[in-house]
mmCIF file with all atom_site columns, C-alpha atoms in Angstrom:
data_model
loop_
_atom_site.group_PDB
_atom_site.id
_atom_site.type_symbol
_atom_site.label_atom_id
_atom_site.label_alt_id
_atom_site.label_comp_id
_atom_site.label_asym_id
_atom_site.label_entity_id
_atom_site.label_seq_id
_atom_site.pdbx_PDB_ins_code
_atom_site.Cartn_x
_atom_site.Cartn_y
_atom_site.Cartn_z
_atom_site.occupancy
_atom_site.B_iso_or_equiv
_atom_site.pdbx_formal_charge
_atom_site.auth_seq_id
_atom_site.auth_comp_id
_atom_site.auth_asym_id
_atom_site.auth_atom_id
_atom_site.pdbx_PDB_model_num
ATOM 1  C CA . MET A 1 1  ? -19.676 10.394  -58.523 1.00 66.00 ? 187 MET A CA 1
ATOM 2  C CA . MET A 1 2  ? -16.985 7.716   -58.392 1.00 77.00 ? 188 MET A CA 1
ATOM 3  C CA . THR A 1 3  ? -16.037 5.963   -55.185 1.00 85.00 ? 189 THR A CA 1
ATOM 4  C CA . HIS A 1 4  ? -12.398 6.513   -54.232 1.00 88.00 ? 190 HIS A CA 1
ATOM 5  C CA . PRO A 1 5  ? -10.193 3.500   -55.049 1.00 89.00 ? 191 PRO A CA 1
ATOM 6  C CA . ALA A 1 6  ? -9.036  3.213   -51.437 1.00 90.00 ? 192 ALA A CA 1
ATOM 7  C CA . VAL A 1 7  ? -12.657 2.831   -50.313 1.00 91.00 ? 193 VAL A CA 1
ATOM 8  C CA . LEU A 1 8  ? -13.314 0.199   -52.979 1.00 92.00 ? 194 LEU A CA 1
ATOM 9  C CA . ALA A 1 9  ? -10.166 -1.691  -51.991 1.00 93.00 ? 195 ALA A CA 1
ATOM 10 C CA . ARG A 1 10 ? -11.242 -1.680  -48.339 1.00 93.00 ? 196 ARG A CA 1
ATOM 11 C CA . LEU A 1 11 ? -14.731 -2.892  -49.244 1.00 93.00 ? 197 LEU A CA 1
ATOM 12 C CA . VAL A 1 12 ? -13.412 -5.743  -51.401 1.00 93.00 ? 198 VAL A CA 1
ATOM 13 C CA . GLU A 1 13 ? -11.018 -6.801  -48.626 1.00 93.00 ? 199 GLU A CA 1
ATOM 14 C CA . GLU A 1 14 ? -13.823 -6.609  -46.069 1.00 92.00 ? 200 GLU A CA 1
ATOM 15 C CA . TYR A 1 15 ? -16.111 -8.667  -48.302 1.00 92.00 ? 201 TYR A CA 1
ATOM 16 C CA . GLU A 1 16 ? -13.452 -11.341 -48.676 1.00 91.00 ? 202 GLU A CA 1
ATOM 17 C CA . ARG A 1 17 ? -12.842 -11.417 -44.906 1.00 89.00 ? 203 ARG A CA 1
ATOM 18 C CA . GLU A 1 18 ? -16.566 -11.570 -44.149 1.00 86.00 ? 204 GLU A CA 1
ATOM 19 C CA . SER A 1 19 ? -16.969 -14.377 -46.697 1.00 86.00 ? 205 SER A CA 1
ATOM 20 C CA . GLU A 1 20 ? -14.404 -16.451 -44.828 1.00 83.00 ? 206 GLU A CA 1
ATOM 21 C CA . LEU A 1 21 ? -16.052 -15.734 -41.471 1.00 78.00 ? 207 LEU A CA 1
ATOM 22 C CA . ARG A 1 22 ? -19.481 -16.517 -42.847 1.00 76.00 ? 208 ARG A CA 1
ATOM 23 C CA . ALA A 1 23 ? -18.254 -19.856 -44.173 1.00 72.00 ? 209 ALA A CA 1
ATOM 24 C CA . ALA A 1 24 ? -17.185 -20.718 -40.628 1.00 70.00 ? 210 ALA A CA 1
ATOM 25 C CA . GLY A 1 25 ? -20.509 -19.647 -39.087 1.00 69.00 ? 211 GLY A CA 1
ATOM 26 C CA . PRO A 1 26 ? -23.195 -18.219 -41.398 1.00 63.00 ? 212 PRO A CA 1
ATOM 27 C CA . ASP A 1 27 ? -25.472 -16.685 -38.745 1.00 69.00 ? 213 ASP A CA 1
ATOM 28 C CA . GLY A 1 28 ? -25.383 -13.808 -36.305 1.00 71.00 ? 214 GLY A CA 1
ATOM 29 C CA . PRO A 1 29 ? -23.578 -10.484 -36.627 1.00 76.00 ? 215 PRO A CA 1
ATOM 30 C CA . VAL A 1 30 ? -21.325 -11.749 -39.406 1.00 76.00 ? 216 VAL A CA 1
ATOM 31 C CA . ARG A 1 31 ? -24.385 -12.198 -41.615 1.00 81.00 ? 217 ARG A CA 1
ATOM 32 C CA . GLN A 1 32 ? -25.489 -8.599  -41.054 1.00 84.00 ? 218 GLN A CA 1
ATOM 33 C CA . GLN A 1 33 ? -21.978 -7.274  -41.657 1.00 87.00 ? 219 GLN A CA 1
ATOM 34 C CA . MET A 1 34 ? -21.803 -9.270  -44.876 1.00 88.00 ? 220 MET A CA 1
ATOM 35 C CA . GLU A 1 35 ? -25.142 -7.880  -46.047 1.00 91.00 ? 221 GLU A CA 1
ATOM 36 C CA . ASP A 1 36 ? -23.938 -4.354  -45.245 1.00 92.00 ? 222 ASP A CA 1
ATOM 37 C CA . VAL A 1 37 ? -20.721 -4.810  -47.216 1.00 93.00 ? 223 VAL A CA 1
ATOM 38 C CA . VAL A 1 38 ? -22.593 -6.328  -50.178 1.00 94.00 ? 224 VAL A CA 1
ATOM 39 C CA . TYR A 1 39 ? -25.058 -3.431  -50.175 1.00 96.00 ? 225 TYR A CA 1
ATOM 40 C CA . THR A 1 40 ? -22.276 -0.832  -49.963 1.00 95.00 ? 226 THR A CA 1
ATOM 41 C CA . LEU A 1 41 ? -20.274 -2.476  -52.751 1.00 96.00 ? 227 LEU A CA 1
ATOM 42 C CA . CYS A 1 42 ? -23.342 -2.589  -54.984 1.00 96.00 ? 228 CYS A CA 1
ATOM 43 C CA . VAL A 1 43 ? -24.197 1.061   -54.332 1.00 95.00 ? 229 VAL A CA 1
ATOM 44 C CA . SER A 1 44 ? -20.563 2.125   -54.755 1.00 94.00 ? 230 SER A CA 1
ATOM 45 C CA . THR A 1 45 ? -20.271 0.394   -58.110 1.00 95.00 ? 231 THR A CA 1
ATOM 46 C CA . GLY A 1 46 ? -23.782 1.025   -59.419 1.00 95.00 ? 232 GLY A CA 1
ATOM 47 C CA . THR A 1 47 ? -24.557 -2.682  -59.666 1.00 96.00 ? 233 THR A CA 1
ATOM 48 C CA . HIS A 1 48 ? -27.306 -4.943  -58.325 1.00 95.00 ? 234 HIS A CA 1
ATOM 49 C CA . ASP A 1 49 ? -25.506 -8.139  -57.306 1.00 95.00 ? 235 ASP A CA 1
ATOM 50 C CA . ILE A 1 50 ? -22.261 -8.981  -55.561 1.00 95.00 ? 236 ILE A CA 1
ATOM 51 C CA . ASP A 1 51 ? -20.598 -10.706 -58.514 1.00 95.00 ? 237 ASP A CA 1
ATOM 52 C CA . ALA A 1 52 ? -21.092 -7.655  -60.710 1.00 96.00 ? 238 ALA A CA 1
ATOM 53 C CA . ALA A 1 53 ? -20.057 -5.360  -57.835 1.00 96.00 ? 239 ALA A CA 1
ATOM 54 C CA . LEU A 1 54 ? -16.820 -7.242  -57.225 1.00 95.00 ? 240 LEU A CA 1
ATOM 55 C CA . ALA A 1 55 ? -16.005 -7.311  -60.931 1.00 96.00 ? 241 ALA A CA 1
ATOM 56 C CA . ALA A 1 56 ? -16.681 -3.572  -61.267 1.00 95.00 ? 242 ALA A CA 1
ATOM 57 C CA . ALA A 1 57 ? -14.707 -2.723  -58.122 1.00 94.00 ? 243 ALA A CA 1
ATOM 58 C CA . ARG A 1 58 ? -11.710 -4.801  -59.193 1.00 93.00 ? 244 ARG A CA 1
ATOM 59 C CA . ASP A 1 59 ? -11.821 -3.288  -62.672 1.00 93.00 ? 245 ASP A CA 1
ATOM 60 C CA . ARG A 1 60 ? -11.912 0.245   -61.259 1.00 92.00 ? 246 ARG A CA 1
ATOM 61 C CA . LEU A 1 61 ? -9.085  -0.571  -58.868 1.00 92.00 ? 247 LEU A CA 1
ATOM 62 C CA . ARG A 1 62 ? -6.946  -1.978  -61.667 1.00 90.00 ? 248 ARG A CA 1
ATOM 63 C CA . THR A 1 63 ? -7.610  1.143   -63.739 1.00 88.00 ? 249 THR A CA 1
ATOM 64 C CA . ALA A 1 64 ? -7.021  3.477   -60.792 1.00 84.00 ? 250 ALA A CA 1
ATOM 65 C CA . TRP A 1 65 ? -3.675  1.920   -59.901 1.00 72.00 ? 251 TRP A CA 1
ATOM 66 C CA . LEU A 1 66 ? -2.593  2.062   -63.543 1.00 71.00 ? 252 LEU A CA 1
ATOM 67 C CA . GLY A 1 67 ? -3.708  5.686   -63.687 1.00 68.00 ? 253 GLY A CA 1
ATOM 68 C CA . GLU A 1 68 ? -1.641  6.529   -60.605 1.00 63.00 ? 254 GLU A CA 1
ATOM 69 C CA . ALA A 1 69 ? 1.434   4.971   -62.214 1.00 56.00 ? 255 ALA A CA 1
ATOM 70 C CA . ASP A 1 70 ? 0.802   7.020   -65.358 1.00 56.00 ? 256 ASP A CA 1
ATOM 71 C CA . ASP A 1 71 ? 0.344   10.165  -63.227 1.00 57.00 ? 257 ASP A CA 1
ATOM 72 C CA . ALA A 1 72 ? 3.639   9.526   -61.422 1.00 54.00 ? 258 ALA A CA 1
ATOM 73 C CA . GLU A 1 73 ? 5.473   9.060   -64.717 1.00 58.00 ? 259 GLU A CA 1
ATOM 74 C CA . ALA A 1 74 ? 3.937   12.242  -66.114 1.00 52.00 ? 260 ALA A CA 1
ATOM 75 C CA . ALA A 1 75 ? 4.876   14.179  -62.981 1.00 51.00 ? 261 ALA A CA 1
ATOM 76 C CA . ALA A 1 76 ? 8.435   12.894  -63.230 1.00 54.00 ? 262 ALA A CA 1
ATOM 77 C CA . ARG A 1 77 ? 8.612   13.942  -66.893 1.00 53.00 ? 263 ARG A CA 1
ATOM 78 C CA . ASP A 1 78 ? 7.144   17.365  -66.041 1.00 54.00 ? 264 ASP A CA 1
ATOM 79 C CA . GLY A 1 79 ? 9.693   17.801  -63.273 1.00 52.00 ? 265 GLY A CA 1
ATOM 80 C CA . ARG A 1 80 ? 12.546  16.986  -65.622 1.00 49.00 ? 266 ARG A CA 1
ATOM 81 C CA . ALA A 1 81 ? 11.151  19.335  -68.276 1.00 46.00 ? 267 ALA A CA 1
ATOM 82 C CA . LEU A 1 82 ? 10.816  22.179  -65.752 1.00 45.00 ? 268 LEU A CA 1
ATOM 83 C CA . SER A 1 83 ? 14.299  21.666  -64.359 1.00 45.00 ? 269 SER A CA 1
ATOM 84 C CA . GLY A 1 84 ? 15.808  21.449  -67.844 1.00 48.00 ? 270 GLY A CA 1
ATOM 85 C CA . THR A 1 85 ? 17.288  18.002  -67.325 1.00 45.00 ? 271 THR A CA 1
ATOM 86 C CA . ALA A 1 86 ? 17.034  15.221  -69.841 1.00 47.00 ? 272 ALA A CA 1
ATOM 87 C CA . GLY A 1 87 ? 15.762  11.878  -68.801 1.00 43.00 ? 273 GLY A CA 1
#
């Protein structure tokens, strides 16, 4: 099962935000939130450390966004083919 790109994007953004907060004050609830995000990213990407998780998430996101662009182009071509217009 693959994690949806929108979920991965949210997790990466949350990790980056938590990293900034943790740099300002590394203890307390921010630490637990950071650990939760790291764990979720690792599970979502099938990795065991945050560097690998971030790399995998960013790679999947890059591929997913490219795939959506390809899907949109294909849908546009299919629409033109069905309507009989050239494009």
